[in-house]
Every structure is written in structure tokens, then in C-alpha cells.
Amino acid sequence: MNCGSLSWSWSRDRLFSFCPRAYWLYYHGAGGGWSALAEPELQQIYRLKKMIPGNWWLDQLFSEALRSTLPFSGKGFAAAVSKLFDRGCGQIRRRDWLQDPGTLNIAEIYYSEIEPELFLKNSRRELRRRLEVLESSPLPQILTQIGEIDRCLLQYPCEIAVGAVTAWCNPVIAWHDQGQLLFLNQLNPDSERFSATLQCVLAMQKFQIPPSRVGFVGYNYETGEFREFSAKALEISITLADIEKRAFSLNPVAFMPNHENCPSCRFRQYCADVPEDQHPIYSA
Ligand code: SF4
């Protein structure tokens, strides 16, 4: 079985730890499943791949609104979030994913864990709360100082060469500030050293800016937790070596299931429908 070249990202790493089979289905098994002419089984894998948990959708709304609201203002940001939310509400109510499996499909609704209207009501309330949390954090003060000219245009997800590995990271935004390049990320203590290290390499590869002039802002959309740090705190070569090692470990001979995580897995419908010995993993 050939699973292509070596790729690594924190999400890939996390999904592989969750279940190697889920990793295979997500990154390899769903290929071509977007086509109306694809086999129903392939379409099912693709549909499940594109589905997202509700709280990821809310995170996505914040990231997308932050990327589109420059110069930043509290009102402009709230309006952008609201517009994106309303668009998503329409997609969820119309079940657009039935026609186009690439459009918004919320896992909890798909698996009948919650009624769509109740989900939307709870989500609207949660977004309002997150906007209040943001307002009382130090982040708006930083964002209002970023001019359009300071902004770094990035192509998401950002691709970075790490030796033989193609690595990916997904900063919310990046901007120049008094000779420094700053990255805003969703705060996550587990992934922080990886994302910050990859962004240092990105700064070098794309903008020729050395790590001594790179800094980071981390913000948790849910709790409002906030953290600033500079690249000086990073052990860049050690982390890059770790990324290469981890990338190699994502390509095992067999993508064994981790049944412990089936109850919360996006692919549980597929794994329940298709007998294990008929998975394409074994026929590829
Ligand atoms: S349902 Fe279970 S075995 Fe199947 S991909 Fe998910 S975690 Fe792995």
C-alpha cells in the first residue's frame, strides 16, 4: 500500500493517535469521494471526513472572522461572526451536505445527538458568550493596532518543508510589528511548540525573517486565556527532529483500529456498516 509522501501536521498526529484507521480514512480513504459518480462507500467516507463537531465550527467562525476583519473593531468582528453564523444556519437547516458533502455538516446533528434547532440555539448563545469573553481580553487591543499594510498574506494551511517531510500549520493571522513578525494561534499547550516552530521556519522560508524577530500570541476562543511569547523560548532543532520522527511513524504497514474511540469517532457509521475484512485498507 502506498500512502504517498511524508506529511505531518498536529491534526494528523492527533488523529493518528486517536485511531490509525480513522487517520487512513481521513487522509487517504476519502479520495475521489466528492464526485457524484464515486462508489457510495467512497462518498460515505468523504461525507464523514468533511463533517465537523459543533465546537470546531464555532472555532472556525472566529478564525474566519478574524481573518476578514481588518482593521479590527469589536463591532465589525461581531458582525462578521454573525454573518458567517447565519450562513451556516441556512446550510444546516437546508441540509446542503446532502447535495454537496463538502458543505457544513455538524457531527452531533448527523448522528441524531441533538435536534438542529436546539443545536443552533445553543451555538448562538455560546457565540455571544465567546464575544463577551473576547471583549474583556487583551486581544482586541493588539488587533486594533494592526493596519492593512502590516498584514502578511498567507495561504492556508501553510506548507513548510522540514527535511524530507512536508509539514502544515494553520496560524489564525500573521502581521508585521516594529520589525517583528507575529503569529496569532488558537492557544493549545500541547501543540504550541510544534506550531510555533513551524511558523519560525515559515518566517525564514517565506519572508526571510530569523527566529530572533518572530513572536507569538495565543488565544483560547472558549476561555479567553491569552499568552504572548517570543521564538527565543523554542528549541527549534529539537522540535524539527521530533516532527520528522513523528512523520515517519504515521506510515505504518497496517492501519489498525483503536476500538476504544469508536463511540466518539466521525467514521463510526462507516466502520459499523462495512465488515472489517472488506475495508479498502486491506484491499489497497
Ligand atoms: S470507528 Fe473506531 S475503528 Fe473505525 S475509524 Fe473510528 S475509532 Fe477507528
Short mmCIF file of C-alpha atoms and ligand atoms in Angstrom, two decimals:
data_model
loop_
_atom_site.label_atom_id
_atom_site.label_comp_id
_atom_site.label_asym_id
_atom_site.label_seq_id
_atom_site.Cartn_x
_atom_site.Cartn_y
_atom_site.Cartn_z
CA MET A 1 0.00 0.00 0.00
CA ASN A 2 1.38 3.37 -0.96
CA CYS A 3 0.23 6.25 1.19
CA GLY A 4 2.17 8.95 -0.61
CA SER A 5 4.93 11.23 0.57
CA LEU A 6 5.65 12.11 4.16
CA SER A 7 3.32 14.74 5.55
CA TRP A 8 2.91 15.99 9.10
CA SER A 9 0.70 18.37 10.99
CA TRP A 10 -0.52 18.48 14.55
CA SER A 11 -4.01 17.43 13.42
CA ARG A 12 -2.60 14.45 11.51
CA ASP A 13 -0.57 13.44 14.55
CA ARG A 14 -3.58 13.77 16.83
CA LEU A 15 -5.88 11.80 14.54
CA PHE A 16 -3.33 9.00 14.17
CA SER A 17 -3.08 8.69 18.00
CA PHE A 18 -6.88 8.64 18.17
CA CYS A 19 -7.14 5.74 15.70
CA PRO A 20 -4.76 4.78 12.86
CA ARG A 21 -7.72 3.57 10.81
CA ALA A 22 -9.51 6.92 11.20
CA TYR A 23 -6.27 8.55 10.02
CA TRP A 24 -6.19 6.35 6.94
CA LEU A 25 -9.85 7.00 6.13
CA TYR A 26 -9.45 10.75 6.57
CA TYR A 27 -6.21 11.32 4.67
CA HIS A 28 -6.24 8.50 2.11
CA GLY A 29 -9.51 6.58 2.01
CA ALA A 30 -11.78 9.53 1.13
CA GLY A 31 -10.00 10.45 -2.13
CA GLY A 32 -12.47 10.92 -5.00
CA GLY A 33 -15.49 10.61 -2.70
CA TRP A 34 -16.66 14.16 -3.54
CA SER A 35 -17.71 13.02 -7.03
CA ALA A 36 -21.36 12.19 -7.69
CA LEU A 37 -20.04 9.30 -9.79
CA ALA A 38 -17.97 7.79 -6.98
CA GLU A 39 -18.92 4.50 -5.32
CA PRO A 40 -21.45 5.03 -2.47
CA GLU A 41 -18.89 3.69 0.03
CA LEU A 42 -16.33 6.28 -1.05
CA GLN A 43 -18.96 9.01 -0.91
CA GLN A 44 -19.80 7.94 2.63
CA ILE A 45 -16.15 8.12 3.76
CA TYR A 46 -15.83 11.58 2.20
CA ARG A 47 -19.07 12.81 3.82
CA LEU A 48 -17.87 11.62 7.24
CA LYS A 49 -14.48 13.18 6.67
CA LYS A 50 -15.99 16.60 5.95
CA MET A 51 -18.31 16.50 8.97
CA ILE A 52 -17.20 18.56 11.98
CA PRO A 53 -18.07 18.68 15.67
CA GLY A 54 -20.14 21.74 16.61
CA ASN A 55 -17.43 23.37 18.76
CA TRP A 56 -14.95 23.16 15.83
CA TRP A 57 -17.45 25.04 13.71
CA LEU A 58 -17.65 27.81 16.31
CA ASP A 59 -13.83 27.98 16.39
CA GLN A 60 -13.78 28.17 12.59
CA LEU A 61 -16.27 31.05 12.62
CA PHE A 62 -13.97 33.04 14.93
CA SER A 63 -10.84 32.31 12.86
CA GLU A 64 -12.57 33.17 9.59
CA ALA A 65 -13.99 36.38 11.03
CA LEU A 66 -10.58 37.40 12.44
CA ARG A 67 -9.02 36.85 9.01
CA SER A 68 -11.61 39.04 7.34
CA THR A 69 -11.91 41.87 9.90
CA LEU A 70 -9.01 44.19 9.30
CA PRO A 71 -8.71 46.82 10.60
CA PHE A 72 -10.21 45.15 13.66
CA SER A 73 -13.14 46.61 15.56
CA GLY A 74 -15.30 44.85 18.13
CA LYS A 75 -18.46 45.75 16.23
CA GLY A 76 -17.07 44.74 12.83
CA PHE A 77 -15.86 41.45 14.23
CA ALA A 78 -19.22 40.65 15.90
CA ALA A 79 -20.98 41.48 12.62
CA ALA A 80 -18.63 39.20 10.64
CA VAL A 81 -19.19 36.33 13.12
CA SER A 82 -22.94 36.85 12.95
CA LYS A 83 -22.95 36.85 9.14
CA LEU A 84 -20.94 33.62 8.98
CA PHE A 85 -23.16 32.05 11.62
CA ASP A 86 -26.33 32.95 9.71
CA ARG A 87 -24.88 31.46 6.53
CA GLY A 88 -24.09 28.25 8.44
CA CYS A 89 -27.61 28.16 9.96
CA GLY A 90 -29.07 28.18 6.45
CA GLN A 91 -26.76 25.36 5.33
CA ILE A 92 -27.63 23.28 8.40
CA ARG A 93 -31.41 23.82 8.08
CA ARG A 94 -31.42 23.05 4.35
CA ARG A 95 -29.07 20.07 4.88
CA ASP A 96 -26.93 21.30 1.98
CA TRP A 97 -24.45 18.50 2.61
CA LEU A 98 -26.93 16.05 1.06
CA GLN A 99 -26.20 17.66 -2.33
CA ASP A 100 -22.65 18.75 -1.63
CA PRO A 101 -20.89 16.67 1.06
CA GLY A 102 -18.19 19.36 1.29
CA THR A 103 -20.57 21.85 2.93
CA LEU A 104 -21.21 22.28 6.63
CA ASN A 105 -22.34 19.07 8.31
CA ILE A 106 -22.38 19.02 12.12
CA ALA A 107 -21.47 15.65 13.65
CA GLU A 108 -23.87 15.84 16.60
CA ILE A 109 -26.81 16.55 14.27
CA TYR A 110 -25.78 13.91 11.74
CA TYR A 111 -25.64 11.28 14.48
CA SER A 112 -29.00 12.48 15.94
CA GLU A 113 -27.49 13.51 19.27
CA ILE A 114 -29.27 16.85 19.15
CA GLU A 115 -32.09 18.49 17.16
CA PRO A 116 -30.81 21.08 14.63
CA GLU A 117 -32.83 23.96 16.14
CA LEU A 118 -31.61 23.25 19.66
CA PHE A 119 -28.04 22.99 18.41
CA LEU A 120 -28.36 26.37 16.67
CA LYS A 121 -29.91 27.99 19.74
CA ASN A 122 -27.11 26.72 21.99
CA SER A 123 -24.48 27.74 19.45
CA ARG A 124 -25.86 31.28 19.15
CA ARG A 125 -25.74 31.62 22.94
CA GLU A 126 -22.20 30.21 23.06
CA LEU A 127 -21.01 32.63 20.35
CA ARG A 128 -22.47 35.56 22.29
CA ARG A 129 -20.60 34.38 25.39
CA ARG A 130 -17.35 33.99 23.40
CA LEU A 131 -17.72 37.53 22.05
CA GLU A 132 -18.05 38.86 25.61
CA VAL A 133 -15.00 36.85 26.70
CA LEU A 134 -13.03 38.28 23.78
CA GLU A 135 -14.06 41.83 24.61
CA SER A 136 -12.63 41.59 28.10
CA SER A 137 -9.34 40.01 26.95
CA PRO A 138 -6.14 41.84 25.84
CA LEU A 139 -6.55 40.58 22.24
CA PRO A 140 -8.74 43.38 20.77
CA GLN A 141 -6.20 45.96 21.94
CA ILE A 142 -3.48 44.17 19.95
CA LEU A 143 -5.65 43.59 16.89
CA THR A 144 -6.83 47.20 16.59
CA GLN A 145 -3.20 48.27 16.11
CA ILE A 146 -2.71 46.09 13.01
CA GLY A 147 -3.04 48.08 9.81
CA GLU A 148 -3.88 46.50 6.47
CA ILE A 149 -0.34 47.13 5.31
CA ASP A 150 1.08 45.17 8.29
CA ARG A 151 -0.82 42.05 7.45
CA CYS A 152 1.03 39.01 5.99
CA LEU A 153 -0.98 37.26 3.35
CA LEU A 154 -0.78 33.52 3.92
CA GLN A 155 -2.16 30.61 2.01
CA TYR A 156 -3.98 28.25 4.37
CA PRO A 157 -2.98 25.72 5.50
CA CYS A 158 0.64 26.90 5.36
CA GLU A 159 3.06 24.41 3.84
CA ILE A 160 6.58 24.12 5.26
CA ALA A 161 9.45 21.88 4.12
CA VAL A 162 11.11 20.09 7.05
CA GLY A 163 13.82 17.87 5.52
CA ALA A 164 12.01 15.11 3.63
CA VAL A 165 8.70 15.99 5.30
CA THR A 166 6.01 18.38 4.11
CA ALA A 167 4.59 19.88 7.29
CA TRP A 168 1.47 22.02 7.67
CA CYS A 169 0.37 24.62 10.16
CA ASN A 170 -2.61 26.93 10.39
CA PRO A 171 -1.99 30.24 12.19
CA VAL A 172 -5.10 32.43 12.52
CA ILE A 173 -3.29 35.51 11.17
CA ALA A 174 0.26 36.90 10.92
CA TRP A 175 1.40 40.51 10.83
CA HIS A 176 4.47 42.75 10.98
CA ASP A 177 5.01 44.88 14.05
CA GLN A 178 8.09 47.09 14.50
CA GLY A 179 10.48 44.78 12.68
CA GLN A 180 8.93 41.63 14.18
CA LEU A 181 6.71 39.04 12.56
CA LEU A 182 3.88 38.00 14.90
CA PHE A 183 1.57 34.99 14.61
CA LEU A 184 -1.81 34.58 16.28
CA ASN A 185 -2.74 30.98 17.10
CA GLN A 186 -5.53 29.28 18.98
CA LEU A 187 -3.96 28.60 22.36
CA ASN A 188 -3.15 24.92 22.84
CA PRO A 189 -0.33 23.95 25.23
CA ASP A 190 0.04 20.52 23.57
CA SER A 191 0.56 21.76 20.02
CA GLU A 192 2.19 25.11 20.81
CA ARG A 193 5.85 24.14 20.43
CA PHE A 194 5.12 22.44 17.08
CA SER A 195 3.05 25.23 15.58
CA ALA A 196 5.44 27.96 16.79
CA THR A 197 8.49 26.08 15.49
CA LEU A 198 6.88 25.52 12.08
CA GLN A 199 5.91 29.18 11.93
CA CYS A 200 9.54 30.15 12.64
CA VAL A 201 10.59 28.04 9.66
CA LEU A 202 7.78 29.58 7.60
CA ALA A 203 9.06 33.07 8.54
CA MET A 204 12.53 32.07 7.30
CA GLN A 205 11.37 30.28 4.13
CA LYS A 206 8.72 32.77 3.02
CA PHE A 207 9.76 36.14 4.47
CA GLN A 208 13.50 35.65 5.26
CA ILE A 209 12.86 36.69 8.87
CA PRO A 210 15.07 34.97 11.50
CA PRO A 211 13.57 33.44 14.68
CA SER A 212 15.05 36.30 16.76
CA ARG A 213 12.40 38.54 15.15
CA VAL A 214 9.42 36.19 15.44
CA GLY A 215 6.81 36.28 18.21
CA PHE A 216 3.51 34.61 19.07
CA VAL A 217 0.15 35.41 20.56
CA GLY A 218 -2.00 32.50 21.74
CA TYR A 219 -5.69 32.93 22.45
CA ASN A 220 -8.31 30.41 23.55
CA TYR A 221 -11.67 31.35 21.96
CA GLU A 222 -13.61 29.47 24.60
CA THR A 223 -11.95 30.58 27.83
CA GLY A 224 -10.26 33.84 26.81
CA GLU A 225 -6.91 32.53 28.05
CA PHE A 226 -4.15 34.59 26.48
CA ARG A 227 -0.38 34.22 26.15
CA GLU A 228 2.43 36.06 24.39
CA PHE A 229 5.91 34.64 23.90
CA SER A 230 8.91 35.01 21.63
CA ALA A 231 10.62 32.41 19.46
CA LYS A 232 13.66 32.62 21.75
CA ALA A 233 11.82 30.27 24.12
CA LEU A 234 11.72 27.50 21.48
CA GLU A 235 14.08 24.57 20.91
CA ILE A 236 13.74 24.71 17.15
CA SER A 237 16.17 21.96 16.02
CA ILE A 238 14.93 19.50 18.64
CA THR A 239 11.29 20.07 17.63
CA LEU A 240 12.05 19.80 13.90
CA ALA A 241 13.82 16.46 14.51
CA ASP A 242 10.79 15.35 16.51
CA ILE A 243 8.45 16.33 13.65
CA GLU A 244 10.49 14.27 11.17
CA LYS A 245 10.43 11.28 13.51
CA ARG A 246 6.69 11.63 14.07
CA ALA A 247 6.03 11.93 10.32
CA PHE A 248 7.74 8.57 9.73
CA SER A 249 5.59 6.95 12.41
CA LEU A 250 2.38 7.99 10.55
CA ASN A 251 3.13 5.49 7.79
CA PRO A 252 2.84 2.07 9.37
CA VAL A 253 2.25 -1.09 7.39
CA ALA A 254 -1.25 -1.63 8.81
CA PHE A 255 -3.71 0.98 9.98
CA MET A 256 -5.05 -0.92 12.95
CA PRO A 257 -8.33 0.12 14.55
CA ASN A 258 -8.47 1.59 18.01
CA HIS A 259 -11.91 0.41 19.07
CA GLU A 260 -11.76 2.33 22.36
CA ASN A 261 -12.51 5.53 20.48
CA CYS A 262 -15.30 4.24 18.22
CA PRO A 263 -18.14 5.84 20.26
CA SER A 264 -16.84 9.35 19.56
CA CYS A 265 -15.39 8.77 16.08
CA ARG A 266 -16.72 10.55 12.97
CA PHE A 267 -16.24 7.30 10.97
CA ARG A 268 -18.29 5.08 13.30
CA GLN A 269 -21.13 4.81 10.79
CA TYR A 270 -18.73 3.56 8.11
CA CYS A 271 -16.94 1.09 10.42
CA ALA A 272 -20.30 -0.24 11.62
CA ASP A 273 -21.62 -0.64 8.04
CA VAL A 274 -18.59 -2.25 6.40
CA PRO A 275 -17.22 -5.54 7.74
CA GLU A 276 -13.61 -5.17 8.86
CA ASP A 277 -12.16 -7.57 6.27
CA GLN A 278 -13.86 -5.59 3.48
CA HIS A 279 -12.28 -2.23 4.36
CA PRO A 280 -10.38 -0.77 1.40
CA ILE A 281 -7.39 -0.57 3.78
CA TYR A 282 -6.95 -4.30 3.23
CA SER A 283 -7.58 -4.31 -0.47
CA ALA A 284 -5.47 -1.23 -1.39
S1 SF4 B 1 -14.99 3.85 14.20
FE1 SF4 B 1 -13.44 3.03 15.55
S2 SF4 B 1 -12.16 1.68 14.28
FE2 SF4 B 1 -13.40 2.95 12.91
S3 SF4 B 1 -12.05 4.62 12.41
FE3 SF4 B 1 -13.28 5.26 14.15
S4 SF4 B 1 -12.14 4.78 16.01
FE4 SF4 B 1 -11.22 3.70 14.28
#
